[in-house]
Coordinates of C-alpha atoms and ligand atoms in Angstrom, one line a residue:
M1 CA 24.8 -66.2 -110.1
N2 CA 25.8 -62.7 -110.8
N3 CA 28.5 -61.7 -113.3
K4 CA 31.2 -60.8 -110.9
N5 CA 32.1 -57.6 -112.8
E6 CA 28.6 -56.3 -112.3
V7 CA 28.1 -56.6 -108.6
E8 CA 27.1 -53.2 -107.4
I9 CA 27.3 -52.7 -103.7
P10 CA 24.4 -50.5 -102.4
T11 CA 25.7 -47.1 -101.5
E12 CA 24.4 -47.2 -98.0
L13 CA 26.6 -50.2 -97.2
L14 CA 29.8 -48.5 -98.5
P15 CA 32.5 -47.2 -96.1
K16 CA 33.0 -43.4 -96.0
D17 CA 36.6 -43.9 -97.1
G18 CA 37.5 -46.8 -99.3
R19 CA 41.2 -47.0 -98.6
F20 CA 42.3 -50.2 -96.7
G21 CA 45.8 -50.7 -98.0
S22 CA 48.8 -51.6 -95.9
G23 CA 51.0 -48.9 -97.4
P24 CA 50.8 -46.5 -98.8
S25 CA 47.8 -46.3 -96.6
K26 CA 44.9 -43.9 -96.1
V27 CA 45.9 -40.3 -95.7
R28 CA 43.5 -38.2 -93.6
P29 CA 41.6 -35.7 -95.8
K30 CA 42.0 -33.1 -93.0
A31 CA 45.8 -33.5 -93.2
V32 CA 45.7 -32.8 -96.9
E33 CA 43.5 -29.8 -96.2
D34 CA 46.1 -28.6 -93.7
L35 CA 48.8 -29.1 -96.3
N36 CA 46.9 -27.1 -98.8
K37 CA 46.8 -24.2 -96.3
V38 CA 50.6 -24.0 -96.4
S39 CA 50.9 -24.6 -100.1
R40 CA 52.6 -21.2 -100.5
S41 CA 54.5 -20.8 -97.3
F42 CA 55.9 -24.3 -96.7
L43 CA 55.8 -26.3 -99.9
G44 CA 58.5 -25.2 -102.3
T45 CA 60.7 -23.6 -99.5
S46 CA 64.2 -24.5 -98.4
H47 CA 64.6 -27.5 -96.1
R48 CA 67.6 -25.7 -94.5
R49 CA 65.4 -22.8 -93.3
P50 CA 63.2 -22.5 -90.2
G51 CA 59.8 -23.2 -92.0
V52 CA 60.8 -26.8 -92.7
K53 CA 63.3 -27.3 -89.9
D54 CA 60.6 -26.4 -87.4
V55 CA 58.4 -29.2 -88.7
V56 CA 61.3 -31.7 -88.5
G57 CA 61.8 -30.5 -85.0
Q58 CA 58.1 -31.1 -84.1
I59 CA 58.3 -34.5 -85.7
R60 CA 61.4 -35.4 -83.6
S61 CA 60.0 -34.2 -80.3
G62 CA 56.4 -35.4 -81.1
L63 CA 57.7 -38.9 -81.8
G64 CA 59.7 -38.8 -78.6
Q65 CA 56.5 -38.0 -76.7
L66 CA 54.3 -40.5 -78.6
L67 CA 56.8 -43.4 -78.1
N68 CA 57.5 -42.3 -74.6
L69 CA 61.2 -42.3 -75.2
P70 CA 63.7 -41.8 -72.4
N71 CA 65.5 -38.4 -72.7
D72 CA 68.7 -40.0 -73.9
Y73 CA 67.1 -41.6 -77.0
E74 CA 67.1 -39.7 -80.2
I75 CA 64.9 -39.6 -83.3
I76 CA 67.0 -39.8 -86.5
L77 CA 65.7 -39.6 -90.0
G78 CA 66.7 -39.6 -93.6
N79 CA 65.7 -40.4 -97.1
G80 CA 65.2 -43.9 -98.5
G81 CA 62.4 -45.5 -96.5
A82 CA 62.8 -48.3 -93.9
S83 CA 64.4 -50.5 -96.5
L84 CA 67.4 -48.2 -96.4
I85 CA 68.1 -49.2 -92.8
W86 CA 68.8 -52.8 -93.9
D87 CA 71.5 -51.6 -96.4
A88 CA 72.9 -49.2 -93.8
A89 CA 72.9 -51.8 -91.0
V90 CA 75.7 -53.8 -92.7
F91 CA 77.9 -50.8 -92.4
D92 CA 76.8 -48.9 -89.3
L93 CA 74.9 -51.3 -87.0
I94 CA 76.3 -54.9 -87.4
E95 CA 79.8 -55.3 -86.0
S96 CA 80.3 -58.9 -87.2
K97 CA 77.2 -61.1 -86.8
S98 CA 73.5 -60.6 -86.5
Q99 CA 70.6 -62.9 -85.7
H100 CA 67.3 -62.5 -87.7
L101 CA 63.9 -63.7 -87.0
S102 CA 62.6 -64.4 -90.4
F103 CA 58.9 -64.9 -90.9
G104 CA 57.7 -63.1 -94.0
E105 CA 58.7 -61.0 -96.8
F106 CA 60.2 -58.0 -95.0
S107 CA 62.1 -59.8 -92.2
S108 CA 63.5 -62.3 -94.8
K109 CA 64.7 -59.4 -97.0
F110 CA 66.8 -57.9 -94.2
A111 CA 68.3 -61.4 -93.5
K112 CA 69.2 -61.9 -97.1
I113 CA 71.0 -58.5 -97.4
V114 CA 73.2 -59.4 -94.5
K115 CA 73.8 -62.9 -95.8
D116 CA 75.0 -61.5 -99.1
C117 CA 77.3 -58.9 -97.5
P118 CA 81.0 -59.9 -98.0
H119 CA 82.4 -58.2 -94.9
L120 CA 80.1 -59.7 -92.3
K121 CA 79.9 -63.2 -90.9
D122 CA 76.9 -65.3 -92.1
P123 CA 73.9 -64.2 -90.0
Q124 CA 72.0 -66.6 -87.8
I125 CA 68.6 -66.8 -89.4
I126 CA 65.8 -68.4 -87.4
A127 CA 62.9 -68.9 -89.6
S128 CA 59.3 -70.0 -89.3
D129 CA 56.5 -70.5 -91.7
P130 CA 54.3 -67.5 -92.6
G131 CA 51.4 -67.2 -90.2
S132 CA 53.6 -67.5 -87.1
H133 CA 57.0 -66.2 -85.8
P134 CA 60.1 -67.8 -84.4
Q135 CA 61.7 -66.9 -81.0
A136 CA 65.1 -65.3 -80.5
V137 CA 67.8 -67.5 -79.1
V138 CA 70.5 -65.9 -76.9
A139 CA 73.8 -66.3 -78.7
D140 CA 77.2 -65.0 -77.5
D141 CA 78.6 -64.3 -80.9
V142 CA 75.7 -62.1 -82.0
D143 CA 76.1 -58.4 -81.8
L144 CA 72.7 -57.4 -83.2
Y145 CA 69.2 -59.0 -83.0
A146 CA 66.9 -58.1 -85.9
F147 CA 63.2 -58.2 -84.9
T148 CA 60.0 -57.2 -86.8
Q149 CA 57.2 -56.0 -84.6
N150 CA 54.6 -56.5 -87.4
E151 CA 55.2 -58.6 -90.5
T152 CA 53.1 -56.7 -92.9
S153 CA 53.2 -59.4 -95.5
T154 CA 51.4 -62.0 -93.3
G155 CA 49.7 -60.0 -90.5
V156 CA 51.9 -61.6 -87.7
C157 CA 53.0 -59.5 -84.8
M158 CA 55.5 -60.2 -82.1
Q159 CA 56.2 -58.8 -78.6
I160 CA 59.4 -56.8 -78.5
Q161 CA 61.6 -58.1 -75.7
R162 CA 65.3 -57.7 -75.3
P163 CA 67.0 -61.2 -75.1
E164 CA 68.3 -61.8 -71.5
A165 CA 71.8 -61.0 -70.6
T166 CA 73.0 -59.5 -73.8
D167 CA 74.6 -56.2 -74.7
A168 CA 73.9 -56.8 -78.4
L169 CA 71.8 -54.2 -80.1
V170 CA 68.1 -54.9 -80.6
T171 CA 66.8 -53.4 -83.8
V172 CA 63.1 -53.5 -84.6
D173 CA 61.6 -53.1 -88.0
A174 CA 58.5 -51.3 -86.9
T175 CA 57.5 -49.9 -90.3
S176 CA 53.9 -50.9 -90.0
A177 CA 53.7 -51.1 -86.2
A178 CA 55.0 -47.8 -85.1
G179 CA 52.1 -45.5 -84.1
G180 CA 49.6 -48.4 -84.0
M181 CA 51.1 -50.8 -81.4
M182 CA 52.5 -50.3 -77.9
V183 CA 56.2 -50.8 -77.4
D184 CA 58.5 -50.4 -74.4
P185 CA 61.6 -48.4 -75.4
S186 CA 63.8 -50.1 -72.8
Q187 CA 63.4 -53.3 -75.0
F188 CA 65.0 -51.8 -78.2
D189 CA 68.0 -49.9 -79.4
L190 CA 66.7 -48.9 -82.8
Y191 CA 63.0 -48.8 -83.7
Y192 CA 62.7 -47.8 -87.3
F193 CA 59.8 -47.2 -89.6
S194 CA 58.5 -45.3 -92.7
P195 CA 55.7 -42.7 -92.6
Q196 CA 53.3 -44.3 -95.1
K197 CA 51.7 -46.9 -92.8
C198 CA 50.3 -46.0 -89.3
F199 CA 51.5 -42.4 -89.8
G200 CA 49.2 -41.9 -92.9
S201 CA 51.8 -39.9 -94.8
D202 CA 53.7 -40.7 -97.9
G203 CA 56.8 -43.0 -98.5
G204 CA 60.4 -42.2 -99.1
L205 CA 61.5 -41.3 -95.6
W206 CA 62.9 -43.4 -92.8
L207 CA 62.8 -42.6 -89.1
G208 CA 64.4 -44.4 -86.2
A209 CA 64.2 -44.0 -82.4
A210 CA 67.8 -44.7 -81.3
S211 CA 69.1 -45.6 -77.8
P212 CA 72.5 -44.3 -76.5
R213 CA 73.8 -47.9 -77.2
A214 CA 72.7 -47.7 -80.8
I215 CA 74.2 -44.2 -81.2
N216 CA 77.5 -45.5 -79.8
R217 CA 77.5 -48.4 -82.2
I218 CA 76.8 -46.0 -85.1
E219 CA 79.6 -43.7 -84.1
E220 CA 82.1 -46.5 -83.6
L221 CA 81.5 -48.3 -86.8
S222 CA 81.2 -45.2 -89.0
S223 CA 84.6 -44.1 -87.7
K224 CA 86.3 -47.3 -88.6
R225 CA 84.5 -48.4 -91.8
W226 CA 84.1 -46.8 -95.1
V227 CA 80.4 -46.0 -95.5
P228 CA 78.6 -44.6 -98.6
P229 CA 77.2 -41.2 -97.4
M230 CA 73.6 -42.1 -98.1
L231 CA 73.9 -45.1 -95.8
D232 CA 76.0 -43.3 -93.2
L233 CA 73.8 -43.2 -90.1
K234 CA 76.3 -41.0 -88.4
M235 CA 75.7 -38.4 -91.1
A236 CA 72.0 -38.9 -90.6
L237 CA 72.4 -38.5 -86.9
D238 CA 74.4 -35.2 -87.3
N239 CA 71.8 -33.8 -89.7
S240 CA 68.9 -35.0 -87.5
R241 CA 70.3 -33.1 -84.6
L242 CA 70.0 -29.9 -86.7
N243 CA 66.5 -30.9 -87.8
Q244 CA 67.6 -31.6 -91.3
T245 CA 68.3 -34.5 -93.6
Y246 CA 71.5 -35.3 -95.4
N247 CA 69.9 -34.6 -98.8
T248 CA 66.6 -33.0 -99.8
P249 CA 63.5 -34.6 -98.3
A250 CA 59.9 -34.6 -99.6
L251 CA 58.3 -31.7 -97.8
A252 CA 54.7 -32.9 -98.2
T253 CA 55.7 -36.2 -96.6
L254 CA 57.2 -34.4 -93.6
F255 CA 54.1 -32.1 -93.2
L256 CA 51.6 -35.0 -93.4
L257 CA 53.7 -37.1 -91.0
N258 CA 53.8 -34.2 -88.4
D259 CA 50.1 -33.6 -88.9
Q260 CA 49.4 -37.2 -88.0
I261 CA 51.7 -37.2 -85.0
Q262 CA 50.0 -34.1 -83.6
W263 CA 46.6 -35.7 -84.4
M264 CA 47.6 -38.8 -82.4
L265 CA 49.0 -36.8 -79.5
K266 CA 45.9 -34.6 -79.3
N267 CA 43.6 -37.6 -79.2
G268 CA 45.4 -39.4 -76.4
G269 CA 48.7 -40.6 -77.8
L270 CA 50.0 -44.0 -78.6
S271 CA 47.6 -45.9 -76.2
W272 CA 44.7 -44.2 -77.9
A273 CA 46.0 -45.0 -81.4
A274 CA 46.8 -48.6 -80.5
K275 CA 43.3 -49.1 -79.0
R276 CA 41.7 -47.8 -82.1
S277 CA 43.7 -50.2 -84.3
Q278 CA 42.9 -53.0 -81.9
K279 CA 39.2 -52.2 -82.0
S280 CA 39.2 -52.2 -85.9
S281 CA 41.2 -55.4 -86.2
N282 CA 38.9 -57.2 -83.6
I283 CA 36.0 -56.3 -85.8
I284 CA 37.6 -58.0 -88.7
Y285 CA 38.8 -61.1 -86.7
D286 CA 35.4 -61.5 -85.0
W287 CA 33.6 -61.2 -88.3
A288 CA 35.9 -63.8 -90.0
E289 CA 35.4 -66.3 -87.2
S290 CA 31.6 -65.9 -87.4
Q291 CA 31.5 -66.5 -91.2
N292 CA 31.8 -70.0 -92.6
F293 CA 33.7 -68.8 -95.7
A294 CA 36.3 -66.9 -93.8
S295 CA 38.9 -67.5 -91.0
P296 CA 41.8 -65.5 -89.6
F297 CA 45.1 -66.7 -91.2
V298 CA 47.1 -66.4 -88.0
Q299 CA 46.0 -69.2 -85.6
D300 CA 47.6 -67.9 -82.4
K301 CA 45.6 -65.0 -81.2
D302 CA 48.6 -63.4 -79.5
K303 CA 50.3 -63.2 -82.8
R304 CA 47.4 -61.8 -84.7
S305 CA 48.3 -58.3 -85.8
P306 CA 46.2 -55.4 -84.5
V307 CA 47.3 -53.3 -87.6
V308 CA 47.2 -55.7 -90.5
A309 CA 44.5 -58.4 -90.6
T310 CA 44.9 -61.3 -92.9
I311 CA 41.8 -63.4 -93.6
D312 CA 41.7 -66.7 -95.5
F313 CA 38.7 -67.6 -97.6
N314 CA 37.6 -71.2 -98.2
D315 CA 37.9 -72.8 -101.6
E316 CA 34.5 -71.9 -102.8
I317 CA 35.1 -68.1 -102.6
S318 CA 37.9 -66.5 -104.6
A319 CA 39.5 -63.8 -102.5
S320 CA 40.9 -62.1 -105.5
D321 CA 37.5 -62.0 -107.2
V322 CA 36.1 -60.4 -104.0
S323 CA 38.9 -57.9 -103.9
K324 CA 38.3 -57.1 -107.6
I325 CA 34.7 -56.4 -107.1
L326 CA 35.4 -54.3 -104.0
R327 CA 37.9 -52.4 -106.1
A328 CA 35.3 -51.7 -108.8
N329 CA 33.1 -50.3 -106.1
G330 CA 35.8 -48.0 -104.8
I331 CA 37.0 -50.2 -101.9
L332 CA 40.8 -50.4 -102.6
D333 CA 43.8 -52.5 -101.7
T334 CA 42.1 -55.4 -99.9
E335 CA 44.3 -57.9 -101.9
S336 CA 46.6 -60.2 -100.0
Y337 CA 50.4 -59.7 -100.1
R338 CA 51.3 -60.6 -103.7
K339 CA 54.0 -63.1 -102.9
L340 CA 52.2 -65.0 -100.2
G341 CA 50.0 -66.7 -102.7
R342 CA 47.1 -67.5 -100.5
N343 CA 43.3 -67.3 -101.0
Q344 CA 43.3 -64.4 -98.7
I345 CA 42.4 -60.7 -98.2
R346 CA 44.6 -58.3 -96.2
I347 CA 43.1 -55.3 -94.5
A348 CA 45.1 -52.5 -92.8
T349 CA 43.6 -51.4 -89.6
F350 CA 45.9 -48.5 -88.9
P351 CA 44.8 -45.8 -86.5
T352 CA 43.8 -43.5 -89.4
T353 CA 41.0 -45.8 -90.3
D354 CA 37.6 -45.3 -88.6
P355 CA 36.5 -48.5 -87.0
E356 CA 33.0 -47.8 -88.4
D357 CA 34.5 -48.1 -91.9
I358 CA 35.9 -51.5 -91.0
E359 CA 32.4 -52.5 -89.9
A360 CA 31.1 -51.3 -93.2
L361 CA 33.8 -53.1 -95.1
T362 CA 32.7 -56.4 -93.5
A363 CA 29.1 -55.8 -94.6
C364 CA 30.3 -55.0 -98.1
I365 CA 32.3 -58.3 -98.2
D366 CA 29.2 -60.2 -97.0
Y367 CA 27.2 -58.6 -99.8
V368 CA 29.7 -59.4 -102.5
V369 CA 30.1 -63.0 -101.3
S370 CA 26.4 -63.7 -101.3
A371 CA 26.1 -62.1 -104.7
I372 CA 28.7 -64.4 -106.3
S373 CA 28.0 -67.6 -104.5
Ligands
PLP401 C1 56.5 -51.4 -95.8 C2 57.5 -52.1 -95.0 C3 58.9 -52.0 -95.3 C4 59.4 -51.2 -96.4 O1 59.2 -49.9 -96.2 P1 59.7 -48.9 -97.4 O2 59.3 -47.5 -96.9 O3 59.0 -49.3 -98.6 O4 61.2 -49.0 -97.5 C5 59.7 -52.7 -94.4 N1 59.3 -53.4 -93.4 C6 58.0 -53.6 -93.1 C7 57.6 -54.4 -92.0 C8 57.1 -52.9 -93.9 O5 55.8 -53.0 -93.6

């Protein structure tokens, strides 16, 4: 048996790019080159002037095109990341009671924030064990449904479908799904995300595609409730319409996000990006099913995420040892979600990643496993 710190993966097996993390995720080197080209004309310039506002405008219209949004939907954005939407929701989105599908770290966090909020009714929380997801239940007293298209902590995805006969808002945490999974805008009212996952940019920003119904709710609640300005989605809406943010955004993040949106549009849009992720994740799942030491964590194939693949290892192989060796060889962030506590690896298969690199990764894992077993 090899000392596990000394396993050296042959160079010819290595992927071209060793970043497989679920966020922050791989940033395309070409996007960084593009950013370097505007290092003196865009970076370090006012976000209230055309240079930056034009980029925000391109992000807003580009996302409208990418997500195939109806004309009356709007892209709103602000600082704070997707997590900020949960804090804002208790002021600007939930009238009195929400329903949450809770099936992992991120979806349960949102549910907890609402539960702890003194001015709202206790939310209806429908939970399932990690590795699956629960179904929404139509409820008359609920004015907002909180869904998560891809639970990044477990690699479980769900179909976004508006519950029947409801005029409640449907909000979707699409942080790791947006840009890598198809979605039908008629099925949601607010589809929110951050740029550091499928969009291969950096963190710190949130974006949301809002339906007229969501905009009405935001306007109504912000006019009758006190809202801290950073959490005021009406303020975010007003600024977004001017291609600005309420306070100063990270300009490099905006630039890289726009670069990625334009890259996706140029290559064929969301269906192209979603197919690329599907191809990559299929490589991982097929590989796991063919190996006796590995198996996909999510049993139901329809719930297996196309953008974040979680793979269990059997007791003989320590997933954390494998991830550690991969890391020492420049293959980064294959560790499972820290709080899930399984003998598992987690691989992001966002559109940025070349499916060939996913293929190479599986060969590297095979090499490491045979070296240590
Ligand atoms: C990453 C992630 C978040 C948190 O995003 P931040 O930008 O860190 O606020 C929320 N939900 C899901 C599903 C995520 O993957």
